[in-house]
Structures are given as structure tokens and as C-alpha cells.
Coordinates of C-alpha atoms in Angstrom, one line a residue:
X1 CA -48.0 -51.4 141.2
X2 CA -51.6 -51.6 142.3
X3 CA -54.1 -48.9 142.3
X4 CA -57.7 -48.6 143.4
X5 CA -60.0 -45.7 144.2
X6 CA -58.8 -45.7 147.8
X7 CA -55.3 -47.2 147.9
X8 CA -52.2 -47.0 145.7
X9 CA -48.8 -48.7 145.8
X10 CA -45.7 -48.3 143.8
X11 CA -42.4 -50.3 144.0
X12 CA -39.4 -48.0 144.1
X13 CA -35.6 -48.3 144.3
X14 CA -33.6 -47.4 147.4
X15 CA -32.3 -44.1 146.1
X16 CA -35.6 -42.3 145.8
X17 CA -36.9 -40.2 148.7
X18 CA -40.6 -40.2 149.2
X19 CA -41.9 -36.9 150.4
X20 CA -45.4 -36.6 152.0
X21 CA -46.2 -33.4 150.3
X22 CA -45.4 -34.1 146.6
X23 CA -46.1 -36.7 143.9
X24 CA -43.6 -39.5 143.5
X25 CA -40.5 -38.6 141.6
X26 CA -39.7 -42.0 140.1
X27 CA -41.2 -44.6 137.9
X28 CA -41.9 -48.1 139.2
X29 CA -38.8 -50.2 139.9
X30 CA -39.6 -53.9 140.1
X31 CA -36.4 -55.9 139.6
X32 CA -32.7 -56.0 140.5
X33 CA -29.8 -58.2 141.3
X34 CA -27.5 -58.8 144.2
X35 CA -24.5 -60.8 145.3
X36 CA -24.3 -63.3 148.2
X37 CA -23.4 -61.6 151.5
X38 CA -25.1 -58.3 150.3
X39 CA -28.0 -56.5 151.9
X40 CA -30.3 -55.4 149.0
X41 CA -32.9 -52.7 149.6
X42 CA -36.0 -51.3 147.8
X43 CA -39.1 -49.4 148.8
X44 CA -42.8 -49.7 148.4
X45 CA -44.6 -46.4 148.4
X46 CA -48.3 -46.3 149.4
X47 CA -51.1 -43.7 149.5
X48 CA -54.7 -43.7 150.7
X49 CA -57.6 -41.5 149.7
X50 CA -58.5 -41.0 153.4
X51 CA -57.0 -41.8 156.8
X52 CA -56.5 -45.5 157.2
X53 CA -54.9 -46.9 160.4
X54 CA -53.5 -50.3 161.3
X55 CA -52.7 -51.4 157.8
X56 CA -50.8 -54.7 158.0
X57 CA -47.7 -55.0 155.8
X58 CA -46.3 -58.5 155.1
X59 CA -43.7 -60.0 152.8
X60 CA -44.2 -63.3 150.9
X61 CA -41.0 -64.8 149.5
X62 CA -39.0 -68.0 149.5
X63 CA -36.2 -66.0 151.1
X64 CA -38.2 -66.1 154.4
X65 CA -36.7 -64.2 157.3
X66 CA -34.0 -62.7 155.1
X67 CA -36.7 -60.1 154.1
X68 CA -37.4 -57.4 156.7
X69 CA -39.7 -54.3 156.5
X70 CA -39.5 -51.0 158.2
X71 CA -41.5 -47.8 157.9
X72 CA -39.8 -44.7 156.5
X73 CA -40.4 -41.9 159.0
X74 CA -40.2 -38.2 158.5
X75 CA -37.8 -35.9 160.4
X76 CA -37.9 -32.1 160.5
X77 CA -35.2 -29.9 159.0
X78 CA -34.9 -26.2 159.6
X79 CA -31.4 -25.7 158.3
X80 CA -31.4 -27.6 155.0
X81 CA -28.3 -26.0 153.5
X82 CA -26.1 -23.0 153.6
X83 CA -26.7 -20.0 151.3
X84 CA -24.1 -20.9 148.6
X85 CA -25.5 -24.3 147.7
X86 CA -25.1 -26.0 144.3
X87 CA -28.0 -27.3 142.2
X88 CA -27.7 -31.0 142.9
X89 CA -30.4 -31.0 145.6
X90 CA -34.0 -32.3 145.9
X91 CA -35.3 -29.1 147.6
X92 CA -34.0 -26.2 149.8
X93 CA -37.1 -25.5 151.9
X94 CA -37.5 -26.4 155.5
X95 CA -39.9 -29.2 156.3
X96 CA -40.3 -32.9 156.8
X97 CA -37.8 -35.2 155.1
X98 CA -37.8 -39.0 154.9
X99 CA -35.0 -40.4 157.1
X100 CA -35.5 -42.6 160.2
X101 CA -36.4 -46.2 159.5
X102 CA -38.8 -47.2 162.3
X103 CA -40.0 -50.7 163.2
X104 CA -43.5 -51.4 162.0
X105 CA -46.3 -50.7 164.6
X106 CA -47.8 -53.5 166.6
X107 CA -48.9 -56.5 164.5
X108 CA -46.7 -55.3 161.6
X109 CA -48.8 -52.3 160.7
X110 CA -48.5 -48.8 159.3
X111 CA -50.9 -45.8 159.0
X112 CA -51.8 -44.0 155.8
X113 CA -52.6 -40.3 156.0
X114 CA -55.0 -38.8 153.6
X115 CA -53.4 -38.2 150.2
X116 CA -49.9 -38.5 151.5
X117 CA -47.3 -40.7 149.9
X118 CA -45.4 -42.7 152.5
X119 CA -43.1 -45.7 152.0
X120 CA -41.8 -48.9 153.7
X121 CA -38.2 -49.9 153.4
X122 CA -37.6 -53.5 152.4
X123 CA -34.2 -55.1 153.1
X124 CA -33.1 -58.5 151.9
X125 CA -30.1 -59.8 153.8
X126 CA -28.5 -62.5 151.6
X127 CA -26.6 -65.2 153.4
X128 CA -23.6 -66.9 151.7
X129 CA -25.7 -70.0 151.2
X130 CA -28.7 -68.3 149.5
X131 CA -29.7 -70.2 146.4
X132 CA -28.8 -68.3 143.2
X133 CA -31.5 -67.4 140.8
X134 CA -34.6 -65.2 140.7
X135 CA -36.6 -64.8 144.0
X136 CA -40.0 -63.1 143.8
X137 CA -40.9 -60.9 146.7
X138 CA -44.5 -59.7 147.2
X139 CA -45.2 -56.9 149.7
X140 CA -48.9 -56.9 150.7
X141 CA -51.0 -54.2 152.5
X142 CA -54.2 -55.5 154.1
X143 CA -56.9 -54.0 156.3
X144 CA -57.5 -55.3 159.9
X145 CA -60.3 -57.4 158.5
X146 CA -57.8 -59.2 156.2
X147 CA -59.1 -57.5 153.0
X148 CA -56.3 -56.9 150.5
X149 CA -55.7 -53.2 149.9
X150 CA -52.8 -53.5 147.5
X151 CA -49.5 -55.2 146.8
X152 CA -46.2 -54.7 145.1
X153 CA -44.1 -57.4 143.4
X154 CA -40.3 -57.3 143.1
X155 CA -38.0 -59.9 141.6
X156 CA -34.5 -60.2 143.0
X157 CA -31.9 -62.1 141.0
X158 CA -29.3 -63.5 143.3
X159 CA -25.9 -64.0 141.6
X160 CA -23.9 -67.0 142.9
X161 CA -20.8 -65.0 143.8
X162 CA -20.1 -63.7 147.3
X163 CA -19.0 -60.2 148.1
X164 CA -15.4 -60.2 149.3
X165 CA -14.6 -59.0 152.8
X166 CA -14.5 -55.2 153.2
X167 CA -11.0 -53.8 152.8
X168 CA -11.9 -50.1 153.3
X169 CA -11.3 -48.9 156.8
X170 CA -14.4 -47.0 157.9
X171 CA -15.0 -44.9 161.0
X172 CA -18.0 -42.8 161.9
X173 CA -17.1 -41.1 165.2
X174 CA -18.8 -42.9 168.0
X175 CA -19.7 -40.8 171.1
X176 CA -20.0 -42.6 174.4
X177 CA -21.0 -39.3 176.1
X178 CA -23.9 -38.8 173.8
X179 CA -25.2 -42.2 174.7
X180 CA -25.1 -41.6 178.4
X181 CA -26.7 -38.2 178.0
X182 CA -29.5 -39.3 175.7
X183 CA -30.4 -42.4 177.8
X184 CA -30.0 -40.7 181.1
X185 CA -27.5 -43.1 182.6
X186 CA -24.3 -42.7 184.5
X187 CA -21.2 -42.9 182.4
X188 CA -19.6 -46.3 182.6
X189 CA -22.4 -47.7 184.7
X190 CA -23.5 -51.2 183.7
X191 CA -26.4 -49.8 181.9
X192 CA -24.1 -47.5 179.9
X193 CA -22.0 -50.5 178.9
X194 CA -25.1 -52.4 177.9
X195 CA -26.4 -49.5 175.7
X196 CA -22.9 -49.0 174.2
X197 CA -22.7 -52.7 173.2
X198 CA -26.1 -52.5 171.4
X199 CA -24.8 -49.5 169.4
X200 CA -21.4 -51.1 168.7
X201 CA -23.1 -54.2 167.3
X202 CA -25.2 -52.0 165.0
X203 CA -22.1 -49.9 164.0
X204 CA -20.3 -53.1 162.9
X205 CA -23.3 -54.4 161.0
X206 CA -23.3 -51.4 158.7
X207 CA -19.7 -51.7 157.6
X208 CA -17.9 -49.6 160.2
X209 CA -14.7 -51.5 161.3
X210 CA -12.6 -48.8 163.1
X211 CA -13.9 -47.1 166.2
X212 CA -13.1 -43.9 168.1
X213 CA -11.7 -45.0 171.4
X214 CA -11.5 -42.3 174.1
X215 CA -8.3 -42.8 176.0
X216 CA -9.2 -39.4 177.4
X217 CA -12.3 -37.3 176.8
X218 CA -12.1 -36.3 173.1
X219 CA -11.3 -32.7 172.6
X220 CA -13.7 -32.4 169.7
X221 CA -16.5 -30.0 168.7
X222 CA -15.9 -27.6 171.7
X223 CA -15.8 -23.9 172.4
X224 CA -12.4 -22.8 173.8
X225 CA -12.3 -23.5 177.5
X226 CA -15.2 -25.9 177.4
X227 CA -15.3 -29.7 177.8
X228 CA -17.4 -32.7 176.9
X229 CA -18.6 -35.0 179.6
X230 CA -15.8 -37.2 180.9
X231 CA -15.6 -40.5 179.1
X232 CA -12.0 -41.4 180.0
X233 CA -11.1 -45.1 179.4
X234 CA -7.7 -44.9 181.0
X235 CA -7.5 -44.3 184.8
X236 CA -4.8 -42.0 186.0
X237 CA -3.3 -41.5 189.4
X238 CA -0.8 -38.7 190.2
X239 CA 1.8 -38.6 193.0
X240 CA 4.0 -35.5 192.6
X241 CA 5.5 -35.7 189.1
X242 CA 4.9 -39.4 188.7
X243 CA 1.8 -41.1 187.1
X244 CA 0.3 -44.5 187.3
X245 CA -2.3 -45.9 184.8
X246 CA -5.2 -48.2 185.0
X247 CA -6.3 -49.8 181.7
X248 CA -9.2 -52.0 183.0
X249 CA -11.9 -49.9 181.3
X250 CA -9.9 -49.8 178.1
X251 CA -9.6 -53.6 178.3
X252 CA -13.3 -53.9 178.7
X253 CA -13.9 -51.6 175.8
X254 CA -11.6 -53.5 173.5
X255 CA -13.3 -56.8 174.5
X256 CA -16.7 -55.4 173.9
X257 CA -15.7 -54.1 170.4
X258 CA -14.0 -57.4 169.5
X259 CA -17.0 -59.4 170.6
X260 CA -19.1 -57.5 168.0
X261 CA -16.6 -57.7 165.1
X262 CA -14.6 -54.4 165.6
X263 CA -10.9 -55.2 165.6
X264 CA -9.4 -51.8 164.9
X265 CA -9.2 -48.8 167.3
X266 CA -8.5 -45.1 166.7
X267 CA -7.3 -43.6 169.8
X268 CA -8.8 -40.2 170.5
X269 CA -6.8 -37.0 169.9
X270 CA -4.0 -36.4 172.3
X271 CA -4.1 -32.6 171.6
X272 CA -6.9 -30.1 171.1
X273 CA -8.8 -29.7 167.8
X274 CA -7.7 -27.1 165.2
X275 CA -4.1 -26.8 166.1
X276 CA -2.7 -29.1 168.8
X277 CA -2.0 -26.2 171.1
X278 CA -3.4 -27.7 174.3
X279 CA -4.0 -30.9 176.1
X280 CA -7.3 -32.7 176.3
X281 CA -9.2 -32.9 179.5
X282 CA -7.5 -35.5 181.7
X283 CA -8.9 -36.5 185.1
X284 CA -6.6 -38.1 187.7
X285 CA -6.8 -39.2 191.3
X286 CA -4.4 -37.3 193.6
X287 CA -4.3 -37.7 197.3
X288 CA -7.4 -39.8 197.1
X289 CA -9.5 -37.2 195.2
X290 CA -10.5 -37.0 191.6
X291 CA -9.5 -33.8 189.9
X292 CA -8.7 -32.4 186.4
X293 CA -5.0 -32.1 185.8
X294 CA -4.8 -31.1 182.2
X295 CA -7.0 -29.2 179.7
X296 CA -7.3 -25.9 177.8
X297 CA -4.9 -24.2 180.3
X298 CA -2.2 -26.7 179.5
X299 CA 0.5 -25.8 176.9
X300 CA 0.7 -28.9 174.7
X301 CA 4.4 -28.3 174.3
X302 CA 5.1 -27.6 177.9
X303 CA 7.2 -29.7 180.3
X304 CA 4.3 -30.9 182.4
X305 CA 2.3 -32.4 179.6
X306 CA 5.4 -33.7 177.9
X307 CA 6.3 -35.5 181.2
X308 CA 2.9 -37.0 181.4
X309 CA 3.0 -38.3 177.8
X310 CA 6.5 -39.7 178.2
X311 CA 5.2 -41.8 181.2
X312 CA 1.9 -42.7 179.6
X313 CA 2.9 -43.8 176.1
X314 CA 5.3 -46.6 177.2
X315 CA 2.5 -48.0 179.4
X316 CA 0.1 -47.8 176.4
X317 CA 2.6 -49.6 174.2
X318 CA 2.7 -52.4 176.8
X319 CA -1.1 -52.6 176.8
X320 CA -1.1 -52.8 173.0
X321 CA 1.4 -55.6 173.0
X322 CA -0.3 -57.5 175.8
X323 CA -3.6 -57.5 173.8
X324 CA -2.2 -58.2 170.4
X325 CA -3.1 -54.8 169.0
X326 CA 0.1 -54.0 167.3
X327 CA -1.5 -54.0 163.8
X328 CA -4.9 -52.6 165.0
X329 CA -4.2 -49.2 166.5
X330 CA -4.4 -45.7 164.9
X331 CA -3.4 -42.5 166.6
X332 CA -4.9 -39.0 166.3
X333 CA -3.0 -35.8 167.2
X334 CA -5.3 -32.9 166.4
X335 CA -8.4 -32.6 164.2
X336 CA -8.4 -30.4 161.1
X337 CA -5.2 -28.3 161.7
X338 CA -4.4 -25.6 159.2
X339 CA -1.1 -24.1 158.0
X340 CA -1.3 -21.6 160.9
X341 CA -0.9 -24.7 163.2
X342 CA 2.0 -26.2 161.4
X343 CA 4.5 -25.5 164.2
X344 CA 2.4 -26.8 167.0
X345 CA 1.3 -29.9 165.0
X346 CA 5.0 -30.5 164.1
X347 CA 5.9 -30.5 167.8
X348 CA 3.0 -32.8 168.7
X349 CA 3.9 -35.2 165.9
X350 CA 7.6 -35.3 166.7
X351 CA 6.9 -36.0 170.4
X352 CA 4.4 -38.8 169.9
X353 CA 6.4 -40.5 167.2
X354 CA 9.4 -40.5 169.5
X355 CA 7.3 -42.4 172.1
X356 CA 6.2 -45.2 169.8
X357 CA 9.3 -47.2 171.0
X358 CA 10.2 -48.4 167.5
X359 CA 6.7 -49.2 166.4
X360 CA 5.2 -47.8 163.2
X361 CA 1.7 -46.9 164.3
X362 CA -0.4 -45.0 161.8
X363 CA -1.2 -41.3 162.6
X364 CA -4.5 -40.3 161.0
X365 CA -5.9 -36.8 161.1
X366 CA -8.5 -34.9 159.0
X367 CA -6.8 -32.1 157.2
X368 CA -6.5 -30.4 153.8
X369 CA -3.1 -28.8 153.3
X370 CA -0.6 -31.1 151.5
X371 CA 2.4 -29.7 153.4
X372 CA 1.5 -31.7 156.5
X373 CA 1.9 -35.0 154.5
X374 CA 4.8 -33.7 152.5
X375 CA 6.8 -33.1 155.7
X376 CA 6.0 -36.6 157.0
X377 CA 4.0 -35.3 160.0
X378 CA 1.4 -38.1 159.7
X379 CA 1.3 -41.3 157.9
X380 CA -2.4 -41.4 156.8
X381 CA -3.8 -38.1 155.7
X382 CA -7.6 -38.0 155.9
X383 CA -8.4 -35.5 153.3
X384 CA -11.6 -33.5 152.6
X385 CA -12.9 -34.6 149.3
X386 CA -13.1 -30.9 148.4
X387 CA -9.3 -30.9 148.4
X388 CA -8.4 -34.5 147.8
X389 CA -7.4 -33.9 144.1
X390 CA -4.2 -32.2 145.4
X391 CA -3.3 -35.4 147.2
X392 CA -4.2 -37.6 144.3
X393 CA -2.0 -35.5 142.0
X394 CA 0.8 -35.7 144.7
X395 CA 0.4 -39.5 144.7
X396 CA -0.2 -39.7 148.5
X397 CA -0.3 -43.3 149.7
X398 CA -2.0 -44.4 151.8
X399 CA -4.8 -41.9 151.3
X400 CA -8.0 -41.6 153.3
X401 CA -11.0 -39.4 152.7
X402 CA -13.6 -37.5 154.7
X403 CA -16.4 -35.1 154.2
X404 CA -18.4 -33.0 156.7
X405 CA -20.6 -29.9 156.5
X406 CA -18.3 -28.1 154.1
X407 CA -18.6 -30.4 151.0
X408 CA -21.7 -29.2 149.3
X409 CA -20.9 -26.6 146.7
X410 CA -19.3 -28.5 143.8
X411 CA -21.3 -31.6 143.6
X412 CA -19.2 -33.5 146.2
X413 CA -20.8 -36.5 147.8
X414 CA -22.5 -35.9 151.1
X415 CA -25.5 -37.1 153.1
X416 CA -27.7 -34.0 153.9
X417 CA -31.4 -34.6 154.1
X418 CA -32.1 -32.5 151.0
X419 CA -29.5 -34.2 148.8
X420 CA -30.5 -37.1 146.4
X421 CA -29.5 -40.5 147.8
X422 CA -27.4 -41.0 144.7
X423 CA -25.1 -38.2 146.0
X424 CA -24.6 -40.2 149.1
X425 CA -23.9 -43.5 147.3
X426 CA -21.5 -42.2 144.6
X427 CA -18.7 -42.0 147.2
X428 CA -18.2 -45.8 146.9
X429 CA -17.4 -45.6 143.2
X430 CA -15.1 -42.7 143.7
X431 CA -13.2 -44.3 146.5
X432 CA -12.8 -47.5 144.5
X433 CA -11.4 -45.7 141.5
X434 CA -8.8 -43.8 143.5
X435 CA -7.8 -46.6 145.9
X436 CA -8.9 -44.7 148.9
X437 CA -8.0 -46.9 151.9
X438 CA -10.1 -45.3 154.7
X439 CA -13.1 -43.1 155.2
X440 CA -13.9 -41.0 158.2
X441 CA -16.9 -39.0 159.3
X442 CA -17.4 -37.1 162.5
X443 CA -21.0 -38.0 163.2
X444 CA -22.4 -41.5 163.9
X445 CA -24.4 -40.3 167.0
X446 CA -23.5 -36.7 167.8
X447 CA -26.6 -35.8 169.6
X448 CA -25.3 -32.5 170.9
X449 CA -25.6 -29.0 169.5
X450 CA -22.8 -27.2 167.8
X451 CA -19.7 -27.1 170.0
X452 CA -21.4 -29.6 172.3
X453 CA -23.1 -26.7 174.2
X454 CA -26.2 -28.7 175.0
X455 CA -27.9 -32.0 174.4
X456 CA -30.5 -32.0 171.7
X457 CA -33.5 -34.2 170.8
X458 CA -32.4 -35.7 167.5
X459 CA -36.0 -36.5 166.5
X460 CA -36.8 -32.7 166.5
X461 CA -33.4 -31.0 166.1
X462 CA -31.5 -32.4 163.1
X463 CA -29.2 -29.5 162.4
X464 CA -27.1 -29.3 165.6
X465 CA -29.1 -26.2 166.7
X466 CA -29.1 -24.3 163.4
X467 CA -25.4 -25.0 162.8
X468 CA -24.9 -27.8 160.3
X469 CA -27.3 -28.9 157.5
X470 CA -29.6 -31.6 158.6
X471 CA -28.0 -35.0 158.1
X472 CA -24.4 -34.0 159.0
X473 CA -24.2 -34.7 162.7
X474 CA -25.6 -38.2 163.1
X475 CA -26.6 -41.3 161.2
X476 CA -28.7 -43.0 163.8
X477 CA -31.5 -42.0 166.2
X478 CA -31.9 -43.2 169.8
X479 CA -34.6 -45.8 170.0
X480 CA -35.9 -47.3 173.3
X481 CA -33.9 -50.5 173.0
X482 CA -31.1 -49.3 170.7
X483 CA -30.3 -47.4 167.5
X484 CA -32.9 -46.5 164.9
X485 CA -31.2 -46.6 161.5
X486 CA -31.5 -43.8 158.9
X487 CA -32.3 -44.1 155.3
X488 CA -28.9 -42.3 154.8
X489 CA -27.0 -45.1 156.6
X490 CA -28.7 -47.8 154.5
X491 CA -27.6 -46.0 151.3
X492 CA -24.0 -45.5 152.7
X493 CA -23.9 -49.3 153.2
X494 CA -24.9 -49.7 149.6
X495 CA -21.9 -47.5 148.6
X496 CA -19.6 -49.8 150.6
X497 CA -21.1 -52.8 148.9
X498 CA -20.5 -51.2 145.5
X499 CA -16.8 -51.0 146.4
X500 CA -16.7 -54.7 147.3
X501 CA -18.5 -55.7 144.1
X502 CA -16.0 -53.7 142.0
X503 CA -13.2 -55.3 143.8
X504 CA -14.6 -58.7 143.1
X505 CA -14.9 -57.8 139.4
X506 CA -11.3 -56.6 139.5
X507 CA -10.2 -60.0 140.8
X508 CA -11.4 -61.4 137.5
X509 CA -10.3 -58.7 135.0
X510 CA -7.9 -56.3 136.7
X511 CA -8.2 -52.7 138.0
X512 CA -7.7 -50.9 134.6
X513 CA -10.3 -52.9 132.8
X514 CA -12.8 -52.5 135.7
X515 CA -12.4 -48.7 135.7
X516 CA -12.7 -48.7 131.9
X517 CA -16.0 -50.6 132.1
X518 CA -17.1 -48.4 135.0
X519 CA -16.6 -45.2 132.9
X520 CA -17.8 -46.7 129.6
X521 CA -20.1 -44.2 127.9
X522 CA -19.3 -41.3 130.2
X523 CA -18.2 -38.0 128.7
X524 CA -15.5 -37.4 131.3
X525 CA -13.6 -39.6 133.8
X526 CA -15.1 -40.0 137.3
X527 CA -13.6 -37.6 139.9
X528 CA -14.8 -36.5 143.3
X529 CA -16.6 -33.6 141.6
X530 CA -17.3 -35.0 138.1
X531 CA -19.6 -38.0 137.7
X532 CA -22.9 -38.9 136.2
X533 CA -25.6 -37.3 138.4
X534 CA -28.9 -39.1 139.3
X535 CA -29.8 -42.5 140.5
X536 CA -30.2 -44.1 137.1
X537 CA -26.5 -44.4 136.4
X538 CA -25.7 -45.8 139.8
X539 CA -28.4 -48.5 139.6
X540 CA -27.5 -49.5 136.0
X541 CA -23.8 -49.5 137.0
X542 CA -24.4 -52.1 139.7
X543 CA -26.5 -54.2 137.4
X544 CA -23.7 -54.1 134.8
X545 CA -21.1 -55.0 137.4
X546 CA -23.2 -57.9 138.6
X547 CA -23.7 -59.2 135.0
X548 CA -20.0 -58.9 134.4
X549 CA -19.3 -60.9 137.5
X550 CA -21.8 -63.5 136.5
X551 CA -20.3 -63.7 133.0
X552 CA -16.8 -64.2 134.5
X553 CA -18.0 -67.0 136.7
X554 CA -19.5 -68.7 133.6
X555 CA -16.2 -68.2 131.7
X556 CA -18.0 -66.0 129.1
X557 CA -16.0 -63.6 126.9
X558 CA -18.1 -60.5 127.7
X559 CA -15.5 -59.6 130.3

């Protein structure tokens, strides 16, 4: 930390949120450890006594280009939370919240506003061949004249063990329509494909390895009778009661994703949200003209849609086989059905499974009621963490988890603007302990209002038009040349890295011993509601895990 009459700096950990209108919450944080293959992050807060522009920010370290710096921007929040919130929040007032991570200004500069704390985000991307040991990192702030204003020093201890490959399947729903709308390009134009690839590459970089793939326009987040823009990857031609299918766009999409490291595909829902009672919007060419042939007016259990599916699914099975995707595809039926929808969901499940032609493709859907799983209607229940304890007690396997705008009342993990970052990151520890195999969230880039009624500017509307607390609907912002990452996404990546570190430790000492060490000193076992609150425990937990891994590598008895 440096301090002068006109400029102050303080080194902080990644889990603090620096607000412009309050004093810093945390003490200086100047050292930490990381494993090979990990991206380690910390912050440097700064404050000036008066307006200072074009302050140059640089890093000095033997790690060189592995160190990058971004500026933590502020985003507005009007709907910070619902009325029945719990007490594990930073604040409940509307205002400006730290979230987008912007590139530095021209010549690597930032501005300091009078008596406002701001921060820069420092990321260290450790390659597999990074030299183990302590690496000093100095972040300097200088005036345009070159005069040093302040600096912050951090010591990163690199442990000579590499994070194992991520096993958790992770999807944040990816919306091709929102990309086209936001950037003002025609859907499936060459520019749309180019933009999509930029986002898919970013998606993969942050630990997402399963991607929503719109065979037909996803029937998600809609008012009854309304539709999202058409982003149908499968071409359809109808002649009487016969259908022909064109998979060329789907082929291009699969190639694009694979090129950027995404090998698994979740096919968009074949029936409408909240009940599987209708067909999604499907466009077909008939007599040379494009027209909508299915949608809200279509009975999901009716003969016409059944006939369509019985012709489509065998063709899709052949596509899957031709492209070597037999172990890489996941199917959705209907999002978030309830017990009121048990009959319609049962009909949908029975039909689709009968069309798998002997294959055992996973069916994954977000839901809460255990009866759907108990009846064998889907193979991979994706369960709200508010209700997941029922599935844990019922020994559901495999078990996936999700949260959305509803998990906020009992300390459950989530990512709203006004929540501590520790509440975001704890999900990693929880999923590790309970062997959760997949995680789903509905909003990587949902830049529409609630029910997709209109496009919004995500830089000014962060609550889906006063519908969901800020932070629920999207994790990235649309930059000129591609995605702008959020602070929340960086912290979520840390949660995924925690899982991998715990799995590495488990490879040395076993699962039972790893969980015992994880919970050492806690008054109660870790659950999805009960855990040690605050950033201190999480930070010290990772340091302990790293030390245990290092000790195991050295053959020491501490493990």
C-alpha cells in the first residue's frame, strides 16, 4: 500500500467489491498462491484527492505477459433484490455497482475521480511451464509526465502442480439472437457468425464446456403466444405430410464450437417452457415460401407434431453419428416443469426417448420436484440449489445443479450485484463435496427484458427491465470487438478452479479425507445453505488446499 497527500493505493483480494461511494471494506491483501494452469486474480484499489486523468497503470513481473490489467467499471442497478431478501448482502440500495471489467484506456491509463475509490483487476494466467516459486508483481500508477503516484506489491507463490482438466459440465445459456440484436446484424450473416465465434471462444476460456444449440428457436423466457427471433440451425422443407431436413448450419455451428474447445452440445428444448404443452417455433419452406409451421398453437401431443418428430429425430440421429457426437449430445424437453405438468412432460419424455433408436442420450432439464426423476422421465435432473437437498437425500445420480433469480433467501449461492463475491464463489466447494456433475444457468448473454419483450442496453439496464435482480440475466457485456467480462464471471471461474484443486488433492488423499480437511474447524458440515460466510474462509481454504497439495508432492506427512 502506498499513500500520499494526493494519491492512495491498496492491494486487495478478488472477492472484495470496491464501491465508489464508501470506504474500502477490506484490509490490504498482498500475497497468495496458485497452481499451474490457473488464472489467479487480485485487485489494486486507488483514490485521488482531486480529479486526475490519464494515469498510466503498468505491471512489473518476471511473469511478463501472463499478467494483465483491466479497469473495474461501475454498472447501475435499480432492482437490487426482491423484498424478502436475507442478510448476506453488501447493500440493498439502488446505485452503481462494480461489475464490468474494461480494457484500460489508450496508453494503458485510468482516470481517478475526486475522493472516489476505484480499482483495477489484475489477472495472472499461469501456463503449465511457469517456474514454481514466489513471483513478485508490482503494479505502478504514474502521471503522464512519468512521475510515480503510487504502487502496490503482490507476491504470488506458484505451486509446481497443474490443475487437472475440468470434469464439471458447465453451461450458461448462450443466445445467438441476442448477439444479432445487440450488434445490429442479420441472423446467420457472415458477420453474425464472426461475432458468435468471438463469444464462443470467450465462453470456453471461462470454463463453460457445454453450449445451448438451437436446433429450432428456443422456447425460453417468453409470454404465451410470443416468440424469440428465429435462430433455427436446422433447415426444414415440408411437402404435404413429409419433411426434409438441412443440417448445414448445424454442421457449421458444431465446427465453430469445436474449433474453440467446446465439444458438448445441449440441444434446445423440443417443447415449450413450463410444461411441454406446445411445440417451439419451427420455420419451414413450403411451396417455395418460408412459413411458420409449429408454435404455441401446436398441441405437443398432437398427431401433426408427433409426425414431425418421428421424421426429424432419425435424421438427427444420423447427423450425430456422422459427426462422432454420440457421447457429446444432451437433450432438453421443457424448462422448469412443475407437478401440474407431469402428464404433458411424461408424454414428451416417452415420445423422445422412443425416437433415440437405441441410443442412451442424456435428457437434462431444470426442475425441482423429485417425482420427475423418480419416474425415470429424465436422466440428468438439473435441480435448483434451493431444493437440491431432496435429491441428495434421494441419492440421485447423476445430479446437476442450477440457480436463477429465486435462490436468494436462505444464503444460497448466487451472483447478484449486491451479493458478496464469496457468495458467488462458494458454489465450487459445495458442488465438489456433493459430487455435482453439471451446472446450468440461464444467462450468459440474455440482453432482452423479461419474457424477451424488447432488447435492452445491458450497460444501463441490468435487471431485465425491473424483473430480475441485477446480475441474474447475463455475465458478459457487449463490447465493440467482443465480450466484456464481468467481475462476477471472473469469480465464478475461481469457483471452478477450486473444484479442480480439490479434485487434485483428492487424487493424493481420497475424497473422505479431502472433505474432512475442507470442513476442519467448522461448526457444521457444508451444505448448499450452511457454510462459513465471508471471503476470509474461502481464501484461507484455497491456501490450505494448495499447501496440502505441495506437501503431498514433497511426500510430507501433513496430508
